[in-house]
Amino acid sequence: MVHDTGTRMGGSKAGRGSESLPTDAEGLTVYFDGSCPLCSAEVAHYAAQRGGDTLAFVDVSKEDSAIGADLTPGDAMRRFHVRRADGRLLSGARAFIAIWETLPRWRWAARIAAVPGIPQVLEGAYRLFLPIRPVLSKLASALGARPANSCPRDDGAERPW
């Protein structure tokens, strides 16, 4: 499981305040809901892949997570986001595609996603997934997945479940 909020797997700290967000050119910052067993399992999978050490993971369910001024805690909890090294924020299907481009074993999916029209189809599928995420997260928990953070933020950010 990914437990170390804001840490590049095998490397430097991402920082706690928005002024110290990761900026190295090689990787993405992945914002994930560590209170969600399904999300935590998926992020742990990406972190364990070859190339996963170039990703920085920020558990947005923790109150002190560094997310930047252009991303609210509520938005970060509701949708999957990544930040490119140039500071550009991506969400939903485009965020997943950015991760797939980074991980050698997932580049086949990124190549498929590069076909015109496919990102829009993937975004549509992601939007259909979002309402059933709570049920799938509970199922993942029943199957043994555990959240990376058992003490989620208490700042009023809406929980999808």
PDB file of C-alpha atoms in Angstrom:
ATOM      1  CA  MET A   1       0.000   0.000   0.000  1.00  0.00           C
ATOM      2  CA  VAL A   2       1.024   3.601  -0.492  1.00  0.00           C
ATOM      3  CA  HIS A   3       1.226   5.278   2.895  1.00  0.00           C
ATOM      4  CA  ASP A   4       3.782   8.066   2.537  1.00  0.00           C
ATOM      5  CA  THR A   5       1.798  11.119   1.461  1.00  0.00           C
ATOM      6  CA  GLY A   6       3.689  13.383  -0.869  1.00  0.00           C
ATOM      7  CA  THR A   7       6.669  11.120  -1.330  1.00  0.00           C
ATOM      8  CA  ARG A   8       8.122  10.216  -4.653  1.00  0.00           C
ATOM      9  CA  MET A   9       8.482   6.478  -4.440  1.00  0.00           C
ATOM     10  CA  GLY A  10      12.186   6.072  -3.817  1.00  0.00           C
ATOM     11  CA  GLY A  11      12.926   9.775  -3.716  1.00  0.00           C
ATOM     12  CA  SER A  12      12.263  13.274  -2.492  1.00  0.00           C
ATOM     13  CA  LYS A  13       9.413  14.718  -0.466  1.00  0.00           C
ATOM     14  CA  ALA A  14       6.705  16.561  -2.342  1.00  0.00           C
ATOM     15  CA  GLY A  15       6.256  19.110   0.392  1.00  0.00           C
ATOM     16  CA  ARG A  16       3.300  20.005   2.602  1.00  0.00           C
ATOM     17  CA  GLY A  17       2.319  23.485   1.450  1.00  0.00           C
ATOM     18  CA  SER A  18       1.100  24.450  -1.990  1.00  0.00           C
ATOM     19  CA  GLU A  19       4.254  26.516  -2.478  1.00  0.00           C
ATOM     20  CA  SER A  20       6.404  23.379  -2.344  1.00  0.00           C
ATOM     21  CA  LEU A  21       4.638  21.106  -4.811  1.00  0.00           C
ATOM     22  CA  PRO A  22       6.853  18.666  -6.736  1.00  0.00           C
ATOM     23  CA  THR A  23       8.450  20.223  -9.771  1.00  0.00           C
ATOM     24  CA  ASP A  24      10.993  17.738 -11.131  1.00  0.00           C
ATOM     25  CA  ALA A  25      10.628  17.272 -14.865  1.00  0.00           C
ATOM     26  CA  GLU A  26      10.490  13.482 -14.981  1.00  0.00           C
ATOM     27  CA  GLY A  27       7.348  12.599 -13.075  1.00  0.00           C
ATOM     28  CA  LEU A  28       3.736  13.184 -12.320  1.00  0.00           C
ATOM     29  CA  THR A  29       2.134  14.003  -9.002  1.00  0.00           C
ATOM     30  CA  VAL A  30      -0.775  11.640  -8.429  1.00  0.00           C
ATOM     31  CA  TYR A  31      -3.558  12.854  -6.107  1.00  0.00           C
ATOM     32  CA  PHE A  32      -5.575   9.994  -4.651  1.00  0.00           C
ATOM     33  CA  ASP A  33      -8.167   9.360  -1.945  1.00  0.00           C
ATOM     34  CA  GLY A  34      -6.262   7.308   0.614  1.00  0.00           C
ATOM     35  CA  SER A  35      -9.450   6.722   2.621  1.00  0.00           C
ATOM     36  CA  CYS A  36     -10.834   4.692  -0.313  1.00  0.00           C
ATOM     37  CA  PRO A  37      -9.747   1.026  -0.335  1.00  0.00           C
ATOM     38  CA  LEU A  38     -10.263   0.720  -4.106  1.00  0.00           C
ATOM     39  CA  CYS A  39      -8.292   3.905  -4.846  1.00  0.00           C
ATOM     40  CA  SER A  40      -5.484   2.876  -2.485  1.00  0.00           C
ATOM     41  CA  ALA A  41      -5.199  -0.545  -4.134  1.00  0.00           C
ATOM     42  CA  GLU A  42      -5.024   0.995  -7.592  1.00  0.00           C
ATOM     43  CA  VAL A  43      -2.384   3.524  -6.578  1.00  0.00           C
ATOM     44  CA  ALA A  44      -0.356   0.788  -4.860  1.00  0.00           C
ATOM     45  CA  HIS A  45      -0.477  -1.152  -8.137  1.00  0.00           C
ATOM     46  CA  TYR A  46       0.855   1.826 -10.102  1.00  0.00           C
ATOM     47  CA  ALA A  47       3.546   2.502  -7.481  1.00  0.00           C
ATOM     48  CA  ALA A  48       4.773  -1.099  -7.708  1.00  0.00           C
ATOM     49  CA  GLN A  49       5.146  -1.001 -11.493  1.00  0.00           C
ATOM     50  CA  ARG A  50       8.434  -0.363 -13.247  1.00  0.00           C
ATOM     51  CA  GLY A  51       8.458   3.424 -13.637  1.00  0.00           C
ATOM     52  CA  GLY A  52       6.336   3.894 -10.521  1.00  0.00           C
ATOM     53  CA  ASP A  53       9.335   5.438  -8.792  1.00  0.00           C
ATOM     54  CA  THR A  54       8.933   8.491 -11.047  1.00  0.00           C
ATOM     55  CA  LEU A  55       5.455   9.182  -9.641  1.00  0.00           C
ATOM     56  CA  ALA A  56       4.819  11.265  -6.519  1.00  0.00           C
ATOM     57  CA  PHE A  57       1.736  10.224  -4.562  1.00  0.00           C
ATOM     58  CA  VAL A  58      -0.308  12.665  -2.492  1.00  0.00           C
ATOM     59  CA  ASP A  59      -3.072  11.283  -0.290  1.00  0.00           C
ATOM     60  CA  VAL A  60      -5.717  14.007  -0.499  1.00  0.00           C
ATOM     61  CA  SER A  61      -7.698  12.466   2.353  1.00  0.00           C
ATOM     62  CA  LYS A  62      -5.071  13.779   4.782  1.00  0.00           C
ATOM     63  CA  GLU A  63      -5.618  17.298   6.093  1.00  0.00           C
ATOM     64  CA  ASP A  64      -2.022  18.390   5.468  1.00  0.00           C
ATOM     65  CA  SER A  65      -1.836  17.191   1.862  1.00  0.00           C
ATOM     66  CA  ALA A  66      -0.190  19.563  -0.632  1.00  0.00           C
ATOM     67  CA  ILE A  67      -2.615  19.948  -3.514  1.00  0.00           C
ATOM     68  CA  GLY A  68      -2.055  23.460  -4.845  1.00  0.00           C
ATOM     69  CA  ALA A  69      -4.274  26.498  -5.128  1.00  0.00           C
ATOM     70  CA  ASP A  70      -6.004  25.265  -8.302  1.00  0.00           C
ATOM     71  CA  LEU A  71      -7.382  22.073  -6.727  1.00  0.00           C
ATOM     72  CA  THR A  72      -9.851  22.056  -3.846  1.00  0.00           C
ATOM     73  CA  PRO A  73      -9.984  19.186  -1.339  1.00  0.00           C
ATOM     74  CA  GLY A  74     -13.550  18.446  -2.435  1.00  0.00           C
ATOM     75  CA  ASP A  75     -12.632  18.270  -6.121  1.00  0.00           C
ATOM     76  CA  ALA A  76      -9.607  16.124  -5.303  1.00  0.00           C
ATOM     77  CA  MET A  77     -11.805  13.687  -3.360  1.00  0.00           C
ATOM     78  CA  ARG A  78     -14.482  13.473  -6.068  1.00  0.00           C
ATOM     79  CA  ARG A  79     -12.276  12.927  -9.147  1.00  0.00           C
ATOM     80  CA  PHE A  80      -8.867  11.449  -9.853  1.00  0.00           C
ATOM     81  CA  HIS A  81      -6.194  14.092 -10.616  1.00  0.00           C
ATOM     82  CA  VAL A  82      -2.548  14.221 -11.635  1.00  0.00           C
ATOM     83  CA  ARG A  83      -0.266  17.199 -12.071  1.00  0.00           C
ATOM     84  CA  ARG A  84       2.341  17.245 -14.843  1.00  0.00           C
ATOM     85  CA  ALA A  85       5.822  18.569 -14.115  1.00  0.00           C
ATOM     86  CA  ASP A  86       4.886  21.791 -15.959  1.00  0.00           C
ATOM     87  CA  GLY A  87       2.106  22.366 -13.385  1.00  0.00           C
ATOM     88  CA  ARG A  88      -0.790  21.407 -15.658  1.00  0.00           C
ATOM     89  CA  LEU A  89      -3.569  19.620 -13.791  1.00  0.00           C
ATOM     90  CA  LEU A  90      -5.366  16.705 -15.479  1.00  0.00           C
ATOM     91  CA  SER A  91      -8.386  14.827 -14.164  1.00  0.00           C
ATOM     92  CA  GLY A  92     -10.490  11.798 -14.956  1.00  0.00           C
ATOM     93  CA  ALA A  93      -9.536   9.744 -17.994  1.00  0.00           C
ATOM     94  CA  ARG A  94      -6.779  12.151 -19.041  1.00  0.00           C
ATOM     95  CA  ALA A  95      -5.138  11.687 -15.628  1.00  0.00           C
ATOM     96  CA  PHE A  96      -5.140   7.907 -16.069  1.00  0.00           C
ATOM     97  CA  ILE A  97      -3.737   8.255 -19.591  1.00  0.00           C
ATOM     98  CA  ALA A  98      -0.872  10.400 -18.245  1.00  0.00           C
ATOM     99  CA  ILE A  99       0.001   7.647 -15.750  1.00  0.00           C
ATOM    100  CA  TRP A 100      -0.188   4.972 -18.450  1.00  0.00           C
ATOM    101  CA  GLU A 101       2.227   6.995 -20.602  1.00  0.00           C
ATOM    102  CA  THR A 102       4.696   6.958 -17.701  1.00  0.00           C
ATOM    103  CA  LEU A 103       4.574   3.243 -16.866  1.00  0.00           C
ATOM    104  CA  PRO A 104       6.181   0.875 -19.412  1.00  0.00           C
ATOM    105  CA  ARG A 105       3.684  -1.952 -18.780  1.00  0.00           C
ATOM    106  CA  TRP A 106       0.781   0.420 -19.342  1.00  0.00           C
ATOM    107  CA  ARG A 107       2.028   2.172 -22.498  1.00  0.00           C
ATOM    108  CA  TRP A 108      -0.110  -0.142 -24.642  1.00  0.00           C
ATOM    109  CA  ALA A 109      -3.183   1.435 -22.996  1.00  0.00           C
ATOM    110  CA  ALA A 110      -1.773   4.921 -23.572  1.00  0.00           C
ATOM    111  CA  ARG A 111      -1.281   4.091 -27.271  1.00  0.00           C
ATOM    112  CA  ILE A 112      -4.906   2.973 -27.565  1.00  0.00           C
ATOM    113  CA  ALA A 113      -5.992   6.109 -25.708  1.00  0.00           C
ATOM    114  CA  ALA A 114      -4.092   8.213 -28.259  1.00  0.00           C
ATOM    115  CA  VAL A 115      -6.537   7.197 -31.009  1.00  0.00           C
ATOM    116  CA  PRO A 116      -8.799  10.160 -31.794  1.00  0.00           C
ATOM    117  CA  GLY A 117     -12.078   9.947 -29.880  1.00  0.00           C
ATOM    118  CA  ILE A 118     -10.865   7.365 -27.367  1.00  0.00           C
ATOM    119  CA  PRO A 119     -10.087   9.876 -24.575  1.00  0.00           C
ATOM    120  CA  GLN A 120     -13.696  11.084 -24.791  1.00  0.00           C
ATOM    121  CA  VAL A 121     -15.011   7.507 -24.617  1.00  0.00           C
ATOM    122  CA  LEU A 122     -12.766   6.794 -21.613  1.00  0.00           C
ATOM    123  CA  GLU A 123     -13.973   9.993 -19.918  1.00  0.00           C
ATOM    124  CA  GLY A 124     -17.567   8.907 -20.467  1.00  0.00           C
ATOM    125  CA  ALA A 125     -16.788   5.521 -18.931  1.00  0.00           C
ATOM    126  CA  TYR A 126     -15.052   7.226 -15.993  1.00  0.00           C
ATOM    127  CA  ARG A 127     -18.123   9.397 -15.390  1.00  0.00           C
ATOM    128  CA  LEU A 128     -20.302   6.274 -15.381  1.00  0.00           C
ATOM    129  CA  PHE A 129     -17.898   4.689 -12.868  1.00  0.00           C
ATOM    130  CA  LEU A 130     -17.987   7.605 -10.400  1.00  0.00           C
ATOM    131  CA  PRO A 131     -21.520   6.978  -9.039  1.00  0.00           C
ATOM    132  CA  ILE A 132     -20.749   3.292  -8.407  1.00  0.00           C
ATOM    133  CA  ARG A 133     -17.306   3.952  -6.902  1.00  0.00           C
ATOM    134  CA  PRO A 134     -18.665   3.714  -3.323  1.00  0.00           C
ATOM    135  CA  VAL A 135     -20.123   0.262  -3.970  1.00  0.00           C
ATOM    136  CA  LEU A 136     -16.945  -0.933  -5.696  1.00  0.00           C
ATOM    137  CA  SER A 137     -14.832   0.467  -2.871  1.00  0.00           C
ATOM    138  CA  LYS A 138     -16.886  -1.455  -0.317  1.00  0.00           C
ATOM    139  CA  LEU A 139     -16.530  -4.592  -2.453  1.00  0.00           C
ATOM    140  CA  ALA A 140     -12.768  -4.064  -2.672  1.00  0.00           C
ATOM    141  CA  SER A 141     -12.665  -3.698   1.104  1.00  0.00           C
ATOM    142  CA  ALA A 142     -14.622  -6.932   1.535  1.00  0.00           C
ATOM    143  CA  LEU A 143     -12.069  -8.628  -0.725  1.00  0.00           C
ATOM    144  CA  GLY A 144      -9.184  -7.426   1.443  1.00  0.00           C
ATOM    145  CA  ALA A 145      -8.204  -4.011   0.054  1.00  0.00           C
ATOM    146  CA  ARG A 146      -7.371  -1.519   2.773  1.00  0.00           C
ATOM    147  CA  PRO A 147      -7.269   2.267   2.702  1.00  0.00           C
ATOM    148  CA  ALA A 148      -3.844   3.894   2.826  1.00  0.00           C
ATOM    149  CA  ASN A 149      -5.231   6.371   5.364  1.00  0.00           C
ATOM    150  CA  SER A 150      -7.617   5.221   8.054  1.00  0.00           C
ATOM    151  CA  CYS A 151      -7.838   8.752   9.518  1.00  0.00           C
ATOM    152  CA  PRO A 152      -9.256  10.876   6.677  1.00  0.00           C
ATOM    153  CA  ARG A 153      -9.442  14.646   6.644  1.00  0.00           C
ATOM    154  CA  ASP A 154     -12.093  16.327   8.739  1.00  0.00           C
ATOM    155  CA  ASP A 155     -12.471  19.603   6.861  1.00  0.00           C
ATOM    156  CA  GLY A 156     -15.893  19.075   5.356  1.00  0.00           C
ATOM    157  CA  ALA A 157     -14.615  17.692   2.032  1.00  0.00           C
ATOM    158  CA  GLU A 158     -17.448  15.576   0.697  1.00  0.00           C
ATOM    159  CA  ARG A 159     -16.941  11.826   0.751  1.00  0.00           C
ATOM    160  CA  PRO A 160     -18.190   9.998  -2.316  1.00  0.00           C
ATOM    161  CA  TRP A 161     -19.454   7.206  -0.038  1.00  0.00           C
TER     162      TRP A 161
END
